[in-house]
Amino acid sequence: MIKQVGVLGAGQMGNGIAHVFAQFGYQVVLYDIAAPQLEKAVTTIRQNLERQAKKGAIPEALVGETVGRIRTTQALADLAAVDFAVEAVTENEPLKLEIFRRLDETAKAGAILASNTSSIPITKIAAVTRRPEKVIGMHFMNPVPVMKLVEVIRGHATSDETFAVTAELVAKLDKEMAVSQDYPGFIVNRILMPMINEAVFALYEGIATAEDIDKGMKLGTNQPMGPLTLADFIGLDTCLAIMNVLYDGFKDPKYRPCPLLVKMVNAGYLGRKSGRGFYSY
């Protein structure tokens, strides 16, 4: 029975994951190494809940109740009693592996350890723990409180029991599950990121302006936002990291990151979060 959930990382994804677990009645321990990030996360969660209440999506009383179920901490030891943990730190493989080594030592026996990675192999993450059968991929979409999908990825050693518990959790969070095999990029990013990369190539090769590329895809294929706007929203560094995972994982030149994407990341033009990407914010 899952009662207490740990969330590692209080950034954009982590605060969203903490938000939905707390909203659906789970006690949440939200961990981050930076105190300002934790404070910002709680403020963001409260604002997002208030927005939901204003729209009539949730009762007003649920705002305070939900925030009250979230405890923040800078000590990993405070996750010792959680039944289920979701890691949502930066998409950086060495960092994630180190986090899982430490989490495995900290979390109680029997606790399930999930990763919100969007592209790093779950099998590789599980292998650094002493409980590979209890490790699974649980990839939420951004923004977490709004997006219905959770990609669930079974590692090579993930047990049927771990999968069943995770599937049940997805349903309890009022989300839909798509199950993927453990190959680079899983489902969504395997398809989405090459499309974004191709849009960057179209810009790089002078085929059209950023505005016309986005207009073409938005109005021509009925997407809610164009691929370059979406790249800015995701973060160009994240897009590049995922393209590199696809390229390294499959050794197929079709996944080669566009040189313009590489150059923009090197210049610090990361999209919305840095104030400048394909557009200025």
mmCIF file of C-alpha atoms in Angstrom:
data_model
loop_
_atom_site.group_PDB
_atom_site.id
_atom_site.type_symbol
_atom_site.label_atom_id
_atom_site.label_comp_id
_atom_site.label_asym_id
_atom_site.label_seq_id
_atom_site.Cartn_x
_atom_site.Cartn_y
_atom_site.Cartn_z
ATOM 1 C CA MET A 1 0.000 0.000 0.000
ATOM 2 C CA ILE A 2 1.536 3.304 -1.095
ATOM 3 C CA LYS A 3 0.963 6.082 1.451
ATOM 4 C CA GLN A 4 4.117 8.184 1.447
ATOM 5 C CA VAL A 5 5.885 9.278 -1.740
ATOM 6 C CA GLY A 6 9.317 10.845 -2.138
ATOM 7 C CA VAL A 7 10.073 13.224 -5.014
ATOM 8 C CA LEU A 8 13.721 14.026 -5.768
ATOM 9 C CA GLY A 9 14.264 17.346 -7.490
ATOM 10 C CA ALA A 10 12.053 20.421 -6.996
ATOM 11 C CA GLY A 11 12.355 21.868 -10.498
ATOM 12 C CA GLN A 12 9.639 22.186 -13.124
ATOM 13 C CA MET A 13 8.938 18.429 -13.298
ATOM 14 C CA GLY A 14 9.526 17.655 -9.625
ATOM 15 C CA ASN A 15 7.132 20.298 -8.321
ATOM 16 C CA GLY A 16 4.473 19.097 -10.781
ATOM 17 C CA ILE A 17 4.890 15.473 -9.680
ATOM 18 C CA ALA A 18 4.730 16.491 -5.992
ATOM 19 C CA HIS A 19 1.612 18.554 -6.790
ATOM 20 C CA VAL A 20 -0.350 15.651 -8.328
ATOM 21 C CA PHE A 21 0.607 13.093 -5.675
ATOM 22 C CA ALA A 22 -0.364 15.494 -2.868
ATOM 23 C CA GLN A 23 -3.570 16.507 -4.674
ATOM 24 C CA PHE A 24 -4.656 12.865 -4.769
ATOM 25 C CA GLY A 25 -4.089 12.310 -1.056
ATOM 26 C CA TYR A 26 -0.501 11.065 -0.773
ATOM 27 C CA GLN A 27 1.930 12.390 1.827
ATOM 28 C CA VAL A 28 4.876 13.802 -0.139
ATOM 29 C CA VAL A 29 8.489 14.385 0.890
ATOM 30 C CA LEU A 30 9.997 16.783 -1.666
ATOM 31 C CA TYR A 31 13.805 16.729 -1.719
ATOM 32 C CA ASP A 32 16.239 19.144 -3.323
ATOM 33 C CA ILE A 33 19.773 20.260 -2.452
ATOM 34 C CA ALA A 34 18.797 23.962 -2.795
ATOM 35 C CA ALA A 35 16.523 25.644 -0.231
ATOM 36 C CA PRO A 36 15.450 28.469 -2.632
ATOM 37 C CA GLN A 37 14.367 25.842 -5.177
ATOM 38 C CA LEU A 38 12.182 24.147 -2.541
ATOM 39 C CA GLU A 39 10.591 27.464 -1.556
ATOM 40 C CA LYS A 40 9.953 28.305 -5.206
ATOM 41 C CA ALA A 41 8.427 24.842 -5.778
ATOM 42 C CA VAL A 42 5.906 25.221 -2.938
ATOM 43 C CA THR A 43 4.959 28.714 -4.163
ATOM 44 C CA THR A 44 4.477 27.367 -7.710
ATOM 45 C CA ILE A 45 2.381 24.427 -6.457
ATOM 46 C CA ARG A 46 0.151 26.771 -4.448
ATOM 47 C CA GLN A 47 -0.289 29.135 -7.417
ATOM 48 C CA ASN A 48 -1.139 26.259 -9.764
ATOM 49 C CA LEU A 49 -3.659 24.850 -7.285
ATOM 50 C CA GLU A 50 -5.263 28.280 -6.878
ATOM 51 C CA ARG A 51 -5.518 28.519 -10.663
ATOM 52 C CA GLN A 52 -7.232 25.103 -10.743
ATOM 53 C CA ALA A 53 -9.650 26.204 -7.995
ATOM 54 C CA LYS A 54 -10.446 29.465 -9.810
ATOM 55 C CA LYS A 55 -11.359 27.461 -12.923
ATOM 56 C CA GLY A 56 -13.566 25.174 -10.823
ATOM 57 C CA ALA A 57 -11.386 22.130 -11.531
ATOM 58 C CA ILE A 58 -10.849 21.462 -7.798
ATOM 59 C CA PRO A 59 -12.634 22.636 -4.618
ATOM 60 C CA GLU A 60 -11.120 25.702 -2.890
ATOM 61 C CA ALA A 61 -10.477 23.679 0.295
ATOM 62 C CA LEU A 62 -8.176 21.307 -1.602
ATOM 63 C CA VAL A 63 -5.565 24.053 -2.106
ATOM 64 C CA GLY A 64 -4.528 24.249 1.553
ATOM 65 C CA GLU A 65 -4.985 20.501 2.114
ATOM 66 C CA THR A 66 -2.713 19.638 -0.815
ATOM 67 C CA VAL A 67 0.076 22.037 0.178
ATOM 68 C CA GLY A 68 -0.239 20.705 3.742
ATOM 69 C CA ARG A 69 0.604 17.204 2.545
ATOM 70 C CA ILE A 70 3.988 18.316 1.132
ATOM 71 C CA ARG A 71 7.060 18.347 3.360
ATOM 72 C CA THR A 72 10.280 19.787 1.929
ATOM 73 C CA THR A 73 13.771 18.675 2.846
ATOM 74 C CA GLN A 74 17.426 19.087 1.884
ATOM 75 C CA ALA A 75 18.332 15.786 3.577
ATOM 76 C CA LEU A 76 18.055 12.602 1.529
ATOM 77 C CA ALA A 77 17.794 10.671 4.814
ATOM 78 C CA ASP A 78 14.254 12.086 5.187
ATOM 79 C CA LEU A 79 13.168 9.770 2.354
ATOM 80 C CA ALA A 80 14.012 6.665 4.408
ATOM 81 C CA ALA A 81 10.354 5.871 5.153
ATOM 82 C CA VAL A 82 8.759 6.489 1.740
ATOM 83 C CA ASP A 83 6.955 3.624 -0.009
ATOM 84 C CA PHE A 84 7.576 4.957 -3.510
ATOM 85 C CA ALA A 85 10.155 7.475 -4.783
ATOM 86 C CA VAL A 86 10.201 9.391 -8.071
ATOM 87 C CA GLU A 87 13.501 10.918 -9.190
ATOM 88 C CA ALA A 88 13.087 14.086 -11.275
ATOM 89 C CA VAL A 89 16.540 15.679 -11.314
ATOM 90 C CA THR A 90 18.272 17.140 -14.392
ATOM 91 C CA GLU A 91 18.498 14.866 -17.465
ATOM 92 C CA ASN A 92 22.143 14.027 -16.769
ATOM 93 C CA GLU A 93 23.137 10.368 -16.675
ATOM 94 C CA PRO A 94 26.050 10.459 -14.151
ATOM 95 C CA LEU A 95 23.908 12.582 -11.783
ATOM 96 C CA LYS A 96 20.927 10.217 -12.025
ATOM 97 C CA LEU A 97 23.109 7.144 -11.422
ATOM 98 C CA GLU A 98 24.654 8.766 -8.337
ATOM 99 C CA ILE A 99 21.205 9.754 -7.024
ATOM 100 C CA PHE A 100 19.959 6.172 -7.437
ATOM 101 C CA ARG A 101 23.003 4.728 -5.655
ATOM 102 C CA ARG A 102 22.335 7.009 -2.700
ATOM 103 C CA LEU A 103 18.564 6.556 -2.806
ATOM 104 C CA ASP A 104 18.985 2.771 -2.810
ATOM 105 C CA GLU A 105 21.074 3.019 0.369
ATOM 106 C CA THR A 106 18.555 5.363 2.006
ATOM 107 C CA ALA A 107 15.119 4.004 1.078
ATOM 108 C CA LYS A 108 13.605 1.183 3.110
ATOM 109 C CA ALA A 109 13.605 -2.368 1.781
ATOM 110 C CA GLY A 110 10.600 -2.901 -0.458
ATOM 111 C CA ALA A 111 10.304 0.727 -1.581
ATOM 112 C CA ILE A 112 9.899 1.183 -5.343
ATOM 113 C CA LEU A 113 12.316 3.601 -7.023
ATOM 114 C CA ALA A 114 11.034 5.300 -10.186
ATOM 115 C CA SER A 115 12.776 7.669 -12.582
ATOM 116 C CA ASN A 116 11.102 10.476 -14.512
ATOM 117 C CA THR A 117 13.893 10.291 -17.097
ATOM 118 C CA SER A 118 12.753 11.066 -20.622
ATOM 119 C CA SER A 119 15.477 9.064 -22.373
ATOM 120 C CA ILE A 120 18.098 7.384 -20.118
ATOM 121 C CA PRO A 121 17.807 3.555 -19.979
ATOM 122 C CA ILE A 122 15.954 2.292 -16.904
ATOM 123 C CA THR A 123 17.998 -0.939 -17.026
ATOM 124 C CA LYS A 124 21.204 1.101 -16.640
ATOM 125 C CA ILE A 125 19.747 3.094 -13.730
ATOM 126 C CA ALA A 126 18.475 -0.087 -12.024
ATOM 127 C CA ALA A 127 21.865 -1.775 -12.332
ATOM 128 C CA VAL A 128 23.512 0.649 -9.852
ATOM 129 C CA THR A 129 21.020 -0.409 -7.131
ATOM 130 C CA ARG A 130 20.675 -3.602 -5.113
ATOM 131 C CA ARG A 131 16.966 -3.780 -6.030
ATOM 132 C CA PRO A 132 16.784 -3.698 -9.854
ATOM 133 C CA GLU A 133 13.434 -5.512 -9.737
ATOM 134 C CA LYS A 134 12.028 -2.517 -7.825
ATOM 135 C CA VAL A 135 13.205 0.126 -10.337
ATOM 136 C CA ILE A 136 10.897 1.447 -13.074
ATOM 137 C CA GLY A 137 10.508 4.401 -15.433
ATOM 138 C CA MET A 138 7.623 6.776 -14.737
ATOM 139 C CA HIS A 139 7.889 9.590 -17.274
ATOM 140 C CA PHE A 140 5.394 12.383 -16.637
ATOM 141 C CA MET A 141 4.667 15.016 -19.277
ATOM 142 C CA ASN A 142 5.078 18.755 -18.745
ATOM 143 C CA PRO A 143 3.086 20.518 -17.246
ATOM 144 C CA VAL A 144 2.388 17.548 -14.974
ATOM 145 C CA PRO A 145 -0.915 18.727 -13.381
ATOM 146 C CA VAL A 146 -2.415 19.291 -16.858
ATOM 147 C CA MET A 147 -0.985 16.537 -19.080
ATOM 148 C CA LYS A 148 -2.805 13.200 -18.928
ATOM 149 C CA LEU A 149 -0.027 10.866 -20.071
ATOM 150 C CA VAL A 150 2.521 8.934 -18.029
ATOM 151 C CA GLU A 151 4.963 6.741 -19.945
ATOM 152 C CA VAL A 152 5.796 3.656 -17.894
ATOM 153 C CA ILE A 153 9.035 1.895 -18.813
ATOM 154 C CA ARG A 154 10.017 -1.541 -17.590
ATOM 155 C CA GLY A 155 13.732 -2.150 -17.139
ATOM 156 C CA HIS A 156 15.194 -5.562 -17.958
ATOM 157 C CA ALA A 157 14.781 -6.688 -14.339
ATOM 158 C CA THR A 158 11.574 -4.800 -13.364
ATOM 159 C CA SER A 159 9.200 -7.229 -11.637
ATOM 160 C CA ASP A 160 5.532 -7.744 -12.517
ATOM 161 C CA GLU A 161 4.637 -6.593 -8.993
ATOM 162 C CA THR A 162 6.555 -3.298 -9.406
ATOM 163 C CA PHE A 163 4.845 -2.726 -12.751
ATOM 164 C CA ALA A 164 1.379 -3.478 -11.283
ATOM 165 C CA VAL A 165 1.874 -1.070 -8.349
ATOM 166 C CA THR A 166 3.076 1.684 -10.713
ATOM 167 C CA ALA A 167 0.174 1.126 -13.129
ATOM 168 C CA GLU A 168 -2.273 1.383 -10.214
ATOM 169 C CA LEU A 169 -0.640 4.636 -9.083
ATOM 170 C CA VAL A 170 -0.988 6.150 -12.567
ATOM 171 C CA ALA A 171 -4.723 5.389 -12.488
ATOM 172 C CA LYS A 172 -5.103 6.818 -8.973
ATOM 173 C CA LEU A 173 -3.514 10.080 -10.184
ATOM 174 C CA ASP A 174 -6.230 10.233 -12.887
ATOM 175 C CA LYS A 175 -3.615 9.791 -15.623
ATOM 176 C CA GLU A 176 -3.405 7.516 -18.667
ATOM 177 C CA MET A 177 -0.526 5.063 -19.075
ATOM 178 C CA ALA A 178 1.456 4.219 -22.218
ATOM 179 C CA VAL A 179 3.852 1.291 -21.725
ATOM 180 C CA SER A 180 7.230 1.384 -23.466
ATOM 181 C CA GLN A 181 10.089 -1.039 -23.825
ATOM 182 C CA ASP A 182 13.416 0.214 -22.469
ATOM 183 C CA TYR A 183 15.027 1.638 -25.609
ATOM 184 C CA PRO A 184 16.454 5.177 -26.002
ATOM 185 C CA GLY A 185 13.789 7.886 -26.026
ATOM 186 C CA PHE A 186 10.975 5.421 -25.173
ATOM 187 C CA ILE A 187 7.831 6.363 -27.180
ATOM 188 C CA VAL A 188 7.209 10.100 -26.979
ATOM 189 C CA ASN A 189 10.740 11.468 -27.281
ATOM 190 C CA ARG A 190 11.746 8.824 -29.838
ATOM 191 C CA ILE A 191 9.151 10.439 -32.141
ATOM 192 C CA LEU A 192 8.996 14.034 -30.844
ATOM 193 C CA MET A 193 12.683 14.950 -30.591
ATOM 194 C CA PRO A 194 13.653 14.017 -34.177
ATOM 195 C CA MET A 195 10.707 16.185 -35.319
ATOM 196 C CA ILE A 196 12.016 19.140 -33.282
ATOM 197 C CA ASN A 197 15.560 18.448 -34.525
ATOM 198 C CA GLU A 198 14.284 18.403 -38.139
ATOM 199 C CA ALA A 199 12.563 21.765 -37.549
ATOM 200 C CA VAL A 200 15.916 23.150 -36.322
ATOM 201 C CA PHE A 201 17.571 21.763 -39.489
ATOM 202 C CA ALA A 202 14.895 23.527 -41.587
ATOM 203 C CA LEU A 203 15.830 26.808 -39.871
ATOM 204 C CA TYR A 204 19.589 26.064 -40.081
ATOM 205 C CA GLU A 205 19.355 25.373 -43.823
ATOM 206 C CA GLY A 206 17.394 28.579 -44.433
ATOM 207 C CA ILE A 207 14.238 26.819 -45.621
ATOM 208 C CA ALA A 208 12.017 29.193 -43.633
ATOM 209 C CA THR A 209 11.937 31.546 -40.657
ATOM 210 C CA ALA A 210 11.262 30.187 -37.155
ATOM 211 C CA GLU A 211 7.824 31.861 -37.285
ATOM 212 C CA ASP A 212 6.887 30.213 -40.600
ATOM 213 C CA ILE A 213 8.179 26.783 -39.542
ATOM 214 C CA ASP A 214 6.030 26.970 -36.408
ATOM 215 C CA LYS A 215 3.037 28.378 -38.296
ATOM 216 C CA GLY A 216 3.316 25.606 -40.887
ATOM 217 C CA MET A 217 3.341 22.830 -38.289
ATOM 218 C CA LYS A 218 0.763 24.450 -36.007
ATOM 219 C CA LEU A 219 -1.827 25.232 -38.671
ATOM 220 C CA GLY A 220 -0.866 22.502 -41.136
ATOM 221 C CA THR A 221 -0.817 19.571 -38.687
ATOM 222 C CA ASN A 222 -3.083 20.962 -35.944
ATOM 223 C CA GLN A 223 -0.424 20.950 -33.209
ATOM 224 C CA PRO A 224 -1.084 23.246 -30.226
ATOM 225 C CA MET A 225 2.333 24.905 -30.663
ATOM 226 C CA GLY A 226 5.044 24.789 -33.313
ATOM 227 C CA PRO A 227 8.154 22.602 -32.802
ATOM 228 C CA LEU A 228 10.554 25.525 -32.230
ATOM 229 C CA THR A 229 8.222 27.129 -29.659
ATOM 230 C CA LEU A 230 7.941 23.709 -28.018
ATOM 231 C CA ALA A 231 11.738 23.331 -27.986
ATOM 232 C CA ASP A 232 12.029 26.690 -26.194
ATOM 233 C CA PHE A 233 9.394 25.521 -23.689
ATOM 234 C CA ILE A 234 11.167 22.192 -23.030
ATOM 235 C CA GLY A 235 14.649 23.768 -22.919
ATOM 236 C CA LEU A 236 17.144 23.493 -25.768
ATOM 237 C CA ASP A 237 19.698 21.860 -23.459
ATOM 238 C CA THR A 238 17.169 19.117 -22.644
ATOM 239 C CA CYS A 239 16.356 18.662 -26.353
ATOM 240 C CA LEU A 240 20.069 18.341 -27.141
ATOM 241 C CA ALA A 241 20.640 15.899 -24.265
ATOM 242 C CA ILE A 242 17.825 13.650 -25.545
ATOM 243 C CA MET A 243 19.066 13.821 -29.157
ATOM 244 C CA ASN A 244 22.526 12.796 -27.907
ATOM 245 C CA VAL A 245 21.006 9.833 -26.024
ATOM 246 C CA LEU A 246 19.193 8.746 -29.222
ATOM 247 C CA TYR A 247 22.324 9.239 -31.339
ATOM 248 C CA ASP A 248 24.590 7.374 -28.882
ATOM 249 C CA GLY A 249 22.012 4.647 -28.219
ATOM 250 C CA PHE A 250 21.163 3.762 -31.819
ATOM 251 C CA LYS A 251 24.373 4.899 -33.603
ATOM 252 C CA ASP A 252 22.095 6.007 -36.450
ATOM 253 C CA PRO A 253 22.951 9.274 -38.281
ATOM 254 C CA LYS A 254 19.260 10.197 -38.511
ATOM 255 C CA TYR A 255 19.477 11.162 -34.815
ATOM 256 C CA ARG A 256 22.469 13.521 -35.295
ATOM 257 C CA PRO A 257 21.713 16.772 -33.402
ATOM 258 C CA CYS A 258 21.508 19.795 -35.681
ATOM 259 C CA PRO A 259 24.711 21.925 -35.448
ATOM 260 C CA LEU A 260 22.520 25.004 -34.830
ATOM 261 C CA LEU A 261 20.976 23.343 -31.765
ATOM 262 C CA VAL A 262 24.471 22.547 -30.439
ATOM 263 C CA LYS A 263 25.660 26.113 -31.067
ATOM 264 C CA MET A 264 22.639 27.688 -29.343
ATOM 265 C CA VAL A 265 23.094 25.522 -26.248
ATOM 266 C CA ASN A 266 26.813 26.414 -26.166
ATOM 267 C CA ALA A 267 25.817 30.101 -26.343
ATOM 268 C CA GLY A 268 23.450 29.700 -23.383
ATOM 269 C CA TYR A 269 20.317 30.285 -25.498
ATOM 270 C CA LEU A 270 18.243 27.608 -23.772
ATOM 271 C CA GLY A 271 14.720 28.871 -24.467
ATOM 272 C CA ARG A 272 12.181 30.283 -22.034
ATOM 273 C CA LYS A 273 14.202 29.533 -18.896
ATOM 274 C CA SER A 274 17.165 31.632 -20.107
ATOM 275 C CA GLY A 275 14.995 34.331 -21.737
ATOM 276 C CA ARG A 276 16.192 33.509 -25.228
ATOM 277 C CA GLY A 277 16.054 30.540 -27.610
ATOM 278 C CA PHE A 278 14.480 30.511 -31.047
ATOM 279 C CA TYR A 279 12.404 33.406 -29.688
ATOM 280 C CA SER A 280 13.025 36.079 -27.024
ATOM 281 C CA TYR A 281 11.037 35.995 -23.767
#
